[in-house]
Coordinates of C-alpha atoms in Angstrom, one line a residue:
X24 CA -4.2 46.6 35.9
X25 CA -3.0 48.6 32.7
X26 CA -3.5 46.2 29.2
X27 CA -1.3 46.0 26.5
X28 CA -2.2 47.8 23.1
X29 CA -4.3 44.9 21.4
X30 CA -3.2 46.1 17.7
X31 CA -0.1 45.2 18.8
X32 CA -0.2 41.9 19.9
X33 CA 2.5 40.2 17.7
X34 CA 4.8 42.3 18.6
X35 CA 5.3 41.1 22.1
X36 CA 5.7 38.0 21.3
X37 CA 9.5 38.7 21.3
X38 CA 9.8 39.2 24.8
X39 CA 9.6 35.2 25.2
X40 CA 12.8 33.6 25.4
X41 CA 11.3 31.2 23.0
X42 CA 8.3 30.0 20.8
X43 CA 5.9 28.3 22.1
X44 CA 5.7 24.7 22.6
X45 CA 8.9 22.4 21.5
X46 CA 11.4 22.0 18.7
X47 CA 11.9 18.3 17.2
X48 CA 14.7 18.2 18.6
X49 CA 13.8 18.9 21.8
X50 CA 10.6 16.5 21.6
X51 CA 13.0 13.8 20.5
X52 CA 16.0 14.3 23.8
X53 CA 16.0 10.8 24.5
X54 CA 17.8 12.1 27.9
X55 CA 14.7 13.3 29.2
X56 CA 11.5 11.6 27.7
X57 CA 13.0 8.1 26.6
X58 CA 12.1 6.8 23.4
X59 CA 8.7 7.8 21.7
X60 CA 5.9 6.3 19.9
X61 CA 3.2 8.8 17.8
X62 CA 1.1 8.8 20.2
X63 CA 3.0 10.6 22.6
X64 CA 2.9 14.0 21.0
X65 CA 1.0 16.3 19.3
X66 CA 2.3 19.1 17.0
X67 CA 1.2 22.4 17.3
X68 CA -1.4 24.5 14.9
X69 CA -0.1 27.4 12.7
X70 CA -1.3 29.8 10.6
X71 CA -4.0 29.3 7.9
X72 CA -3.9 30.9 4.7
X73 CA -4.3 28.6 1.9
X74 CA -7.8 25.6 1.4
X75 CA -6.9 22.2 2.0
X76 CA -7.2 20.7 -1.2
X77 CA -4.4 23.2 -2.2
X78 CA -2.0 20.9 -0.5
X79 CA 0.4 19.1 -2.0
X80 CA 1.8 15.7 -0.7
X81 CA 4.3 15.1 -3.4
X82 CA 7.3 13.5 -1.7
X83 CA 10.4 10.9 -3.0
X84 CA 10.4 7.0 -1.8
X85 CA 13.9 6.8 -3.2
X86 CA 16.4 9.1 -4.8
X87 CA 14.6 8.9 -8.7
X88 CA 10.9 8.1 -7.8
X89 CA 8.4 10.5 -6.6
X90 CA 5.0 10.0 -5.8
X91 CA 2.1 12.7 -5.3
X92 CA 1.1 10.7 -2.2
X93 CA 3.5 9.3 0.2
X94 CA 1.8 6.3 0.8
X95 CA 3.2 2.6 -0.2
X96 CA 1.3 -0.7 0.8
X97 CA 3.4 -3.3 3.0
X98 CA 4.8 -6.6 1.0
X99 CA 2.6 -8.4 3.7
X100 CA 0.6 -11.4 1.9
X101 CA -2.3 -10.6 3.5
X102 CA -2.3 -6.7 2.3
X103 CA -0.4 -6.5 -0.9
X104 CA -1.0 -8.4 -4.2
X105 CA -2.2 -6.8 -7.7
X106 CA -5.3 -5.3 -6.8
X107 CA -3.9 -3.4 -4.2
X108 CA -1.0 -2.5 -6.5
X109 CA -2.8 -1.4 -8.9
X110 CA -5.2 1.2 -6.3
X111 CA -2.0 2.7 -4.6
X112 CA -0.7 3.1 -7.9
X113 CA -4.1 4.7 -9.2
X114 CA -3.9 7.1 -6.3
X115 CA -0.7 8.3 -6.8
X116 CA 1.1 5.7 -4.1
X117 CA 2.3 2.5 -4.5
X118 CA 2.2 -1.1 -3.5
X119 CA 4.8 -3.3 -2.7
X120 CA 4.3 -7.1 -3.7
X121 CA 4.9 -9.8 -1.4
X122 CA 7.0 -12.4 -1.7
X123 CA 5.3 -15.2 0.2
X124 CA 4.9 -17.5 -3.1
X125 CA 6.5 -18.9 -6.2
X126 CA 8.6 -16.2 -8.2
X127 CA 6.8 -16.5 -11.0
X128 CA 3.6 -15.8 -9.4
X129 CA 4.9 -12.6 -7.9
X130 CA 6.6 -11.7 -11.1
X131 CA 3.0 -12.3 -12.6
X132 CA 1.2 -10.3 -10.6
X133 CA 3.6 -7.5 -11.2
X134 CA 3.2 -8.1 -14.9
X135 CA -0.9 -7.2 -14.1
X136 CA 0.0 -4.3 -12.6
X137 CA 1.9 -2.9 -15.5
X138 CA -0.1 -4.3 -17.9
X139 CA -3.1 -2.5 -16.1
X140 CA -5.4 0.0 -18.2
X141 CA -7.5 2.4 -16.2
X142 CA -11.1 0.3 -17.1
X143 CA -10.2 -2.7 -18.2
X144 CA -10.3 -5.8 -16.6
X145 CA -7.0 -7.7 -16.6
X146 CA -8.1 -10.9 -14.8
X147 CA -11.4 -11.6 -15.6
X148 CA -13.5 -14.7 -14.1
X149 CA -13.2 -16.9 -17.1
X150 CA -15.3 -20.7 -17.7
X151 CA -15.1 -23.4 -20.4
X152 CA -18.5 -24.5 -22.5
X153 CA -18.2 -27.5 -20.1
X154 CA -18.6 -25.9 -16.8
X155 CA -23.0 -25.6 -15.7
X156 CA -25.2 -23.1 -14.6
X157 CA -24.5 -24.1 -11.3
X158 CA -20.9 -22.7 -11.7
X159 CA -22.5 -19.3 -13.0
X160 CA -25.2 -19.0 -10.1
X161 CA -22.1 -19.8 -7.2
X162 CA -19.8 -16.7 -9.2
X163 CA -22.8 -14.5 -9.0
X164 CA -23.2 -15.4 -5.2
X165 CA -20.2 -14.9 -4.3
X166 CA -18.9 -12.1 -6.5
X167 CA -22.3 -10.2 -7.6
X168 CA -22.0 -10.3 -11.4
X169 CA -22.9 -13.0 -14.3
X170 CA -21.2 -11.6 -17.4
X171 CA -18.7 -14.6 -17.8
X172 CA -16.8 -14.8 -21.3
X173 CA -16.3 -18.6 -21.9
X174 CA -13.2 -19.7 -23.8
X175 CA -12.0 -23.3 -25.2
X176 CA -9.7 -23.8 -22.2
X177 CA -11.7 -21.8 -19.8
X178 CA -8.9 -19.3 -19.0
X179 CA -7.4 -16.3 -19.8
X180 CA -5.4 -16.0 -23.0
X181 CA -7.5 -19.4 -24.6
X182 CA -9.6 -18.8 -27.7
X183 CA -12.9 -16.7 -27.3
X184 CA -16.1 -18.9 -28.3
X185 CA -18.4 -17.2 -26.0
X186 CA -20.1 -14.8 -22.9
X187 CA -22.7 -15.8 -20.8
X188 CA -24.7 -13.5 -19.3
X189 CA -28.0 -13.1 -16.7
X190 CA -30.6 -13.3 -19.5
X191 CA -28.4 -16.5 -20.7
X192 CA -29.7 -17.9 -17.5
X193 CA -32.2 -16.1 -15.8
X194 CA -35.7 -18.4 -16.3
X195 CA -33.4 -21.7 -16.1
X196 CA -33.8 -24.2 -13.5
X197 CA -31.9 -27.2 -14.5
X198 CA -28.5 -26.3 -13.1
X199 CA -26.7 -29.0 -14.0
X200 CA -27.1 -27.6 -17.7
X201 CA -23.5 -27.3 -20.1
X202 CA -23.0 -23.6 -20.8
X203 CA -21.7 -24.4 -24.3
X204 CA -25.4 -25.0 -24.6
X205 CA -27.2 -21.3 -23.8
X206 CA -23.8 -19.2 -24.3
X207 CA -24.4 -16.3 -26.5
X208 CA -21.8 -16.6 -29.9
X209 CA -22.9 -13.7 -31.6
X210 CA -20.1 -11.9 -30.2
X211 CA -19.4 -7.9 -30.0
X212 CA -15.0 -7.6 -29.3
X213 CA -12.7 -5.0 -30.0
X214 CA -8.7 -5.7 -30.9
X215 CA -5.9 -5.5 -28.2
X216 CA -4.4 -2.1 -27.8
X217 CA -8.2 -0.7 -28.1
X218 CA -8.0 2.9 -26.2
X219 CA -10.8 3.3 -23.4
X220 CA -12.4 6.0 -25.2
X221 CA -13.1 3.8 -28.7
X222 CA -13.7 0.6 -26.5
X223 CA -16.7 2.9 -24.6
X224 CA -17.6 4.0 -28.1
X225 CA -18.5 0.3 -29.0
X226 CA -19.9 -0.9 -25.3
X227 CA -22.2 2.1 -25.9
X228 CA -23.2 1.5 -29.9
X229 CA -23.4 -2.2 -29.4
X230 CA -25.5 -1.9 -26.2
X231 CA -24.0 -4.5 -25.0
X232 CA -23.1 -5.4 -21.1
X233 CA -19.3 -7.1 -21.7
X234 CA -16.8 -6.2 -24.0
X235 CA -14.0 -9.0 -24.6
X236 CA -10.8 -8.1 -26.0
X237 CA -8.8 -10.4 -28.1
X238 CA -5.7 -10.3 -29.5
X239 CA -4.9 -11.5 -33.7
X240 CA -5.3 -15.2 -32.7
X241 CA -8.9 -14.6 -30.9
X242 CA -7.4 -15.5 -27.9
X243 CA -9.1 -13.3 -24.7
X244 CA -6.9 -10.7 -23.1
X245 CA -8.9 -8.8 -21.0
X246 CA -12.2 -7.4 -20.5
X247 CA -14.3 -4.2 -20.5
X248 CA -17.8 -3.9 -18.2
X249 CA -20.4 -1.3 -18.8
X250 CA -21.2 -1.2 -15.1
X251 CA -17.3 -0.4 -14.8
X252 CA -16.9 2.3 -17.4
X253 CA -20.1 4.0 -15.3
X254 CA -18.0 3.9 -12.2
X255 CA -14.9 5.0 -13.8
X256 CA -13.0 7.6 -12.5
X257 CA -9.9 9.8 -13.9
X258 CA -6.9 9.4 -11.3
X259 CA -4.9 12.8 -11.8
X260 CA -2.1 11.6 -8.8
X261 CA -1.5 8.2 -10.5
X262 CA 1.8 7.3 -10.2
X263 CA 3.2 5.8 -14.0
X264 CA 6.3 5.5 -15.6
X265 CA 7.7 9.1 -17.7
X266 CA 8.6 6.9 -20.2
X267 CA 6.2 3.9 -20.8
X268 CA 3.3 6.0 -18.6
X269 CA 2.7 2.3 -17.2
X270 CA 1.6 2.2 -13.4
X271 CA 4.4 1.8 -10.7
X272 CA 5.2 -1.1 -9.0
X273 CA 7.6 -2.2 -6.4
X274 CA 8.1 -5.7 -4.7
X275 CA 10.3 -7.6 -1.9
X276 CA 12.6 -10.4 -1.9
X277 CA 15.4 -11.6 0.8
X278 CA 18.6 -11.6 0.7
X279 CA 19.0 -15.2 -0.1
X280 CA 21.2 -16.6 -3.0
X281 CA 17.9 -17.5 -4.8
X282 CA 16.4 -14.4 -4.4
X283 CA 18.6 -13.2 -7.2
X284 CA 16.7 -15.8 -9.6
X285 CA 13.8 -14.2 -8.3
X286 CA 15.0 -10.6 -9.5
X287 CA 15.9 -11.5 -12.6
X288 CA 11.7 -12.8 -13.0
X289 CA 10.6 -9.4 -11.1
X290 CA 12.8 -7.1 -13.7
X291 CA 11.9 -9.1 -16.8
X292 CA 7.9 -8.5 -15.7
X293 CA 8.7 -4.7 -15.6
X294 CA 9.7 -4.0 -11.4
X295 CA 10.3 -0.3 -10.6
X296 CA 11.7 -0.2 -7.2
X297 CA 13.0 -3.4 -4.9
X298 CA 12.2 -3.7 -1.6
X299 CA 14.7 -6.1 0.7
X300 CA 12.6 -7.3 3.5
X301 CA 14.6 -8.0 6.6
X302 CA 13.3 -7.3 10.0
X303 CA 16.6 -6.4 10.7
X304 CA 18.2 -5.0 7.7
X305 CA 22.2 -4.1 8.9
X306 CA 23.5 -7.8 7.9
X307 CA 26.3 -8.8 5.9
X308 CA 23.4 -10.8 3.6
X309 CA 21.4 -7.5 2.9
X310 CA 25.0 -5.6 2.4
X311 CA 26.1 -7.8 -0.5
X312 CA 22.5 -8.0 -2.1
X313 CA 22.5 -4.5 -2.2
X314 CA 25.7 -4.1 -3.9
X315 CA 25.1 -7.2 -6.2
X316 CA 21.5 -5.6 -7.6
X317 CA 23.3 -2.2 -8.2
X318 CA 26.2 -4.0 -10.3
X319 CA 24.1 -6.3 -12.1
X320 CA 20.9 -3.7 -12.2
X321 CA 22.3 -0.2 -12.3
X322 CA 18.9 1.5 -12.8
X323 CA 17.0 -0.7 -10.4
X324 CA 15.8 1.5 -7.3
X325 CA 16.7 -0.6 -3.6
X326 CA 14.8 -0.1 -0.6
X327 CA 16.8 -1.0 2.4
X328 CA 15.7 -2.1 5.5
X329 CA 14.7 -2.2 8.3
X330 CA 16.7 -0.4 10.5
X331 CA 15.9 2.0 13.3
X332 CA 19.5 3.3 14.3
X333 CA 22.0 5.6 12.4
X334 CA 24.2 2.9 12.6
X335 CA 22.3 0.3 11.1
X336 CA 21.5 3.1 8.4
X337 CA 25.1 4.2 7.7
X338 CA 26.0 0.7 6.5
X339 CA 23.0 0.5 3.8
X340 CA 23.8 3.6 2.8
X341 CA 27.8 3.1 1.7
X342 CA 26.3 -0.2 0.3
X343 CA 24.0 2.1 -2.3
X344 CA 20.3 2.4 -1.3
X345 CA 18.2 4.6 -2.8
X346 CA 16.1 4.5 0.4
X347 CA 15.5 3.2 3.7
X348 CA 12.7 1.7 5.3
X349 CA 12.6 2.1 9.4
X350 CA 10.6 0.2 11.6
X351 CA 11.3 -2.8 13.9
X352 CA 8.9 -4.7 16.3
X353 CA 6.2 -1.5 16.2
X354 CA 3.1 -2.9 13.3
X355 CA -0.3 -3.9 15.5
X356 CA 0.8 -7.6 15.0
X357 CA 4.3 -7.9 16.1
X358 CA 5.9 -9.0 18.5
X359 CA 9.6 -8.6 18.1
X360 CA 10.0 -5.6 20.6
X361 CA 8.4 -8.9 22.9
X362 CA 10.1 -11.4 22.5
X363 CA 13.2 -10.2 21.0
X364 CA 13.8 -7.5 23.3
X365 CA 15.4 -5.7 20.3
X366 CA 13.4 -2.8 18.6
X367 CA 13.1 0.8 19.6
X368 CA 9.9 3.0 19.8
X369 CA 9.0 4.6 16.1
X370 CA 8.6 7.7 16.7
X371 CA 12.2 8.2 18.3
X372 CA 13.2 5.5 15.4
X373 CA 11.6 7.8 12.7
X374 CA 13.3 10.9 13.3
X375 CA 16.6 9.6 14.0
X376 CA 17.7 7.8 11.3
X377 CA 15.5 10.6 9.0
X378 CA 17.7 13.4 10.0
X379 CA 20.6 11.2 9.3
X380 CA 19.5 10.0 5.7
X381 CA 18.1 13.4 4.9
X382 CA 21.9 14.4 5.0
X383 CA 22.9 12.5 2.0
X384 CA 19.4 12.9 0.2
X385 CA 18.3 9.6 1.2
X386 CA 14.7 9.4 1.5
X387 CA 12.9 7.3 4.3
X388 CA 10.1 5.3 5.2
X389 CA 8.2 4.8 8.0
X390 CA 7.1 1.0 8.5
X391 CA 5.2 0.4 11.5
X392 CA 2.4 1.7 13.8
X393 CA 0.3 3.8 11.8
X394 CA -2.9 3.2 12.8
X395 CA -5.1 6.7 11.7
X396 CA -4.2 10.3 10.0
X397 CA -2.7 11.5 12.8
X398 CA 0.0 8.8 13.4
X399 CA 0.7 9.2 9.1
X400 CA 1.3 13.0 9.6
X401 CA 3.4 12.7 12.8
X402 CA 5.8 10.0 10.6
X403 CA 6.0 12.6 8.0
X404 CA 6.8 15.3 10.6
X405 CA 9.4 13.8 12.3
X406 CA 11.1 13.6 8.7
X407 CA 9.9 10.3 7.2
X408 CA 9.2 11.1 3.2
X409 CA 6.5 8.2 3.2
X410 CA 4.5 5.7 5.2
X411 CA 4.3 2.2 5.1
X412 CA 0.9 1.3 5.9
X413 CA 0.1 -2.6 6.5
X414 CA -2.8 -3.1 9.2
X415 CA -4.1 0.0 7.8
X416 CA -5.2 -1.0 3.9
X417 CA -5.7 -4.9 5.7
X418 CA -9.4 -5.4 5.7
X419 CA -9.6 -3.7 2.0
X420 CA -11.5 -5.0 -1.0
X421 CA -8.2 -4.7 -2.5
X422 CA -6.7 -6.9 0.0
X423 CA -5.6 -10.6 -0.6
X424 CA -8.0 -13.0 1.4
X425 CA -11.8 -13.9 1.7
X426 CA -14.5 -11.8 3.7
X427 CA -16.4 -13.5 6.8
X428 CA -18.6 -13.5 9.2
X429 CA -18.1 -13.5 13.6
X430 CA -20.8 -12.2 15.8
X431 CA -22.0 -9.5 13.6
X432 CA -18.9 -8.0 12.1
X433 CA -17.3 -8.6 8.6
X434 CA -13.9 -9.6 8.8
X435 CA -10.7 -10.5 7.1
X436 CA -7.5 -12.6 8.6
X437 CA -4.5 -10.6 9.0
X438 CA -1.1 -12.1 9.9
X439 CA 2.3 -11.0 10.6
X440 CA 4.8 -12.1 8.5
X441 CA 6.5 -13.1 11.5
X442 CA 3.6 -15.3 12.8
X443 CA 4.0 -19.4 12.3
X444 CA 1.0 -19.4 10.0
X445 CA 3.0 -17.1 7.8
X446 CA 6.2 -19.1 8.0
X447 CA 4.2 -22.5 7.7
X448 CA 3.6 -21.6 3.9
X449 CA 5.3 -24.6 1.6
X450 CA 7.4 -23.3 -1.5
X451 CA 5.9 -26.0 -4.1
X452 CA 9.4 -27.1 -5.3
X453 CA 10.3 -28.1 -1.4
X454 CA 14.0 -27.3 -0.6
X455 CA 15.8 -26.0 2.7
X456 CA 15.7 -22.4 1.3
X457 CA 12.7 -21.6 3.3
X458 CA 9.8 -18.8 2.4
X459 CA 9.3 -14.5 2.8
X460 CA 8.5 -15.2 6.3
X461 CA 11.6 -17.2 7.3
X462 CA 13.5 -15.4 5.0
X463 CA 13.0 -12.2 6.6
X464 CA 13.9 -13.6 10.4
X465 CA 17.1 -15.4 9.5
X466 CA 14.6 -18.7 10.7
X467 CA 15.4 -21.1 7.8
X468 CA 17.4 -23.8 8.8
X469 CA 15.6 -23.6 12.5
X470 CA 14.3 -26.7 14.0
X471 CA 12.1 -24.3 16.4
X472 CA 10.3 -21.2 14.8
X473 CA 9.9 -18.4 17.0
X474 CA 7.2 -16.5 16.0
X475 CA 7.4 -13.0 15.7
X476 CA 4.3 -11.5 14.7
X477 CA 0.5 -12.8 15.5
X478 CA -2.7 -13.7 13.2
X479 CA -5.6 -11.7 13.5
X480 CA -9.0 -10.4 12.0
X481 CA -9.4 -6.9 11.1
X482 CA -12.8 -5.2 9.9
X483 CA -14.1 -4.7 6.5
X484 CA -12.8 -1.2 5.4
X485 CA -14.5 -1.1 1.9
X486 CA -12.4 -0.3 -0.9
X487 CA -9.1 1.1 -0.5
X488 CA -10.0 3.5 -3.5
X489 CA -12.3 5.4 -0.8
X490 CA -10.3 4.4 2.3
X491 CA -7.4 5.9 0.9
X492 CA -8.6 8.7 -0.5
X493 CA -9.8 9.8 3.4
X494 CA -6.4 9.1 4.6
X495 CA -5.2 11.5 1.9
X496 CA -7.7 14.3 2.7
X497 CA -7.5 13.9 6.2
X498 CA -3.3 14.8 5.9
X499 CA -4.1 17.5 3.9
X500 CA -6.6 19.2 6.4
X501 CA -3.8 18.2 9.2
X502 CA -1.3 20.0 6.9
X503 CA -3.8 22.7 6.9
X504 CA -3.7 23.2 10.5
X505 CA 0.1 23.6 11.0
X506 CA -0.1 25.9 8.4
X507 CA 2.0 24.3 5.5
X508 CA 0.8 24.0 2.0
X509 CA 2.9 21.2 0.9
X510 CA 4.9 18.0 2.2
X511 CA 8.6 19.9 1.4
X512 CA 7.3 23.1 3.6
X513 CA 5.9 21.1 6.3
X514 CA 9.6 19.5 6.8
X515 CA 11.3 23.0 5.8
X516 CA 9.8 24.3 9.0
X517 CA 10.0 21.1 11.2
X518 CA 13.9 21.2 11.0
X519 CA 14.0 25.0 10.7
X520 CA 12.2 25.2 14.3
X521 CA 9.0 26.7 12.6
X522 CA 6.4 23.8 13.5
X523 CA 6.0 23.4 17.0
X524 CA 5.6 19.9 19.1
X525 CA 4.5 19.0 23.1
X526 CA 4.5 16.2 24.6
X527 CA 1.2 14.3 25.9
X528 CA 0.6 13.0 29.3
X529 CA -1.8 9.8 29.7
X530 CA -4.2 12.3 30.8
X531 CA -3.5 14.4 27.7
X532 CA -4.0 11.3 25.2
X533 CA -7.4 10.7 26.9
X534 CA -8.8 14.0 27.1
X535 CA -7.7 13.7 22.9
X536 CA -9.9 11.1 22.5
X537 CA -13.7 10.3 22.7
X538 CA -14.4 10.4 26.6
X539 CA -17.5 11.3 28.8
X540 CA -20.1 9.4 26.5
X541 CA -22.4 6.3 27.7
X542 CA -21.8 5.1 24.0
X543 CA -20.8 6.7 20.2
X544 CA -20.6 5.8 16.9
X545 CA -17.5 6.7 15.2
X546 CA -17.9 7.2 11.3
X547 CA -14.2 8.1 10.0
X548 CA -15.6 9.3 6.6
X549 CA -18.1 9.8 4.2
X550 CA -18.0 10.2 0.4
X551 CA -20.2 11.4 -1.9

């Protein structure tokens, strides 16, 4: 047997009547495979010319906002308050507030988000000279630090009179003791609107542990730690406003009546995008919110959603949204699909109504079943501009809830906001109008809640500053692979036929996986 000229391999390659592997479109026949989920596919590698750090993720949520990571927290209550606002934001993403609460707490918490300073402490454990000891000694148990500033009301924004700190109480034993009787008053502060650098200058001259900030009136408005100026890090991807360079932040509300009084509280407090969280989004209610907020809030970006058909997209679209969120019955604790029988598999989901929206410049979002790098890159591929990523970040620091403890493992709850617990929750001033959760299943005025989601525990991830920044290196070395140096290239050459796809057998997905071993320990990351 003769062989072909080696130098000259490429230019067989030709004689194929076509590349290998599959186009997207041809991954995505519904005729012949059904519908899809990420996990049934794998895309193919490409070439490598270009280090993986070079990549750029930079991508739009909506028709005015780009972020330099297309990753946004879900407006689940037990994923995204301010903390984890504030982190996606930091990281160049962005969090979505939940709307499971009062409106003026979730028009609060995005007041902390834009009122956030890269160092400073916005929220800071605050007592009264009339708590003890004791009340020092169980907020250094359970949180790990002492450094407590002490104002007359023993809150944030009440006149400073005093800090407390480990040497205030470290060779006391009588717990029962008033701090307004061992709190230091020889006090080291520094005015509001203090810039890091000068407020590092005076943590570092005064050699002190704790610097309060006050405004004219004395009152405390936020605090600066020595132990978190050492840890501080500069975040080159934040996202921030062009104009007032203040952090990003989005929230949902339905599309109730008296989620307009809710708007109005989310704008005033500084909102940059709105989300309107329906699991099924083409309604008549989501139609006329939609065209209300642009007429009564022309600069306001809207979210739209969900929706999984170009049907259910068209409408939102002739109604105004700047973008669409698609996903229905696919997140790790719902059950729609289930019990609804409604739904449709997310990959298929992803890249139908994406090709659709991409025609009118529409940017989309994948909600829903994203559980590791791969599943995030395979959204992207299939021509989502962002993730949504709930069970994913649940677990965090960041995340709203308390850690504990079951057979060895560190745990947080985690609940769907279709699950009872999460439409149990009571709004405070009573009513008929019902909470996020009912809200967002049309379940109101039912006598019977179906439930469509579950409560669970996930593990402890750490914080979602590291966990995220290994989901953002880990698309970038995927990115790598198929041989695209940015987010724009990668779906450039998914629609131009250029990236390849093949479909995955169960056999395939297992041999993908770890297989053959008596045991393993799987470390995702490590960071130095």
């Amino acid at each position: 047997m003769s062989f072909l000229d080696c130098s000259k391999a490429n230019g067989y390659l030709p004689e194929y009547n076509h590349k290998d592997g599959l186009s997207v479109e041809a991954l995505m026949d519904e005729q012949l495979s059904g519908g899809l989920t990420y996990n049934d596919f794998l895309i193919l590698p490409g070439y490598i010319n270009f280090d993986a750090n070079m990549t750029t993720l930079e991508s739009k949520i909506t028709k005015n906002i780009t972020l330099k990571t297309p990753f946004l927290s879900s407006p689940m209550d037990t994923v995204t308050e301010s903390d984890m606002a504030i982190s996606m934001a930091l990281l160049g993403g962005i969090g979505i507030i939940h709307h499971n609460c009062e409106p003026e707490f979730q028009a609060e918490m995005v007041r902390k988000v834009k009122t956030f300073e890269n160092g400073f402490i916005v929220d800071p454990v605050v007592l009264s000279p009339r708590n003890t000891v004791a009340d020092v000694k169980e907020i250094k148990a359970e949180h790990g630090f002492c450094g407590i500033p002490i104002t007359e009301n023993g809150a944030l924004n009440g006149k400073l009179v005093g800090i407390v700190t480990a040497r205030d109480i470290q060779f006391l034993k009588e717990d029962s003791t008033l701090l307004e009787d061992i709190m230091s008053t020889d006090l080291v502060v520094a005015k509001k609107g203090v810039t890091l650098q000068r407020a590092n200058e005076i943590l570092r001259s005064s050699k002190k542990g704790k610097l309060p900030i006050v405004d004219e009136q004395g009152q405390l408005v936020s605090l600066l730690s020595r132990s978190d100026l050492l840890k501080n890090q500069n975040y080159p991807l934040s996202s921030k406003s062009a104009d007032s360079k203040q952090l990003l932040v989005g929230a949902a509300i339905g599309t109730r009546p008296d989620d307009k009084t809710r708007l109005s509280l989310l704008v005033e407090a500084g909102l940059d995008v709105i989300v309107l969280d329906s699991s099924q989004g083409n309604s008549i209610y989501q139609l006329e919110m939609i065209r209300w907020i642009k007429k009564t809030y022309p600069g306001l970006e809207v979210i739209a959603g969900n929706v999984v058909t170009r049907e259910q997209a068209a409408n939102l679209i002739e109604a105004g949204a700047d973008g669409i969120r698609i996903g229905m019955g696919s997140g790790s604790i719902c059950i729609t699909q289930e019990v609804m029988a409604c739904g449709r598999p997310q990959a298929t989901a992803v890249y139908r109504v994406s090709e659709f929206c991409r025609r009118f410049g529409v940017p989309t979002i994948a909600d829903g079943g994203i559980g590791n790098v791969g599943h995030i890159v395979k959204a992207l591929a299939l021509g989502a501009s962002a993730v949504m990523m709930g069970g994913l970040l649940a677990g965090t620091t960041e995340s709203p809830g308390e850690y504990f403890f079951h057979e060895g493992h560190r745990l947080k709850r985690y609940r769907g906001m279709g699950s009872i617990d999460a439409m149990s929750i009571k709004s405070k001033k009573g009513g008929q109008d019902g909470n996020a959760a009912t809200k967002r299943y049309f379940s109101e005025g039912d006598a019977v809640k179906v439930a469509q989601g579950v409560v669970g525990n996930v593990l402890d991830k750490g914080s979602v500053r590291k966990y995220a920044s290994y989901l953002i290196t880990g698309v970038q070395h995927s990115l790598q692979d198929i041989g695209c140096s940015s987010l724009e290239a990668f779906h450039a050459s998914v629609y131009d036929g250029k990236v390849r796809f093949e479909k995955r057998t169960a056999a395939a997905q297992m041999e993908g996986g770890v297989h053959g071993l008596h045991s393993f320990e799987k470390k995702l990351f490590s960071s130095t």
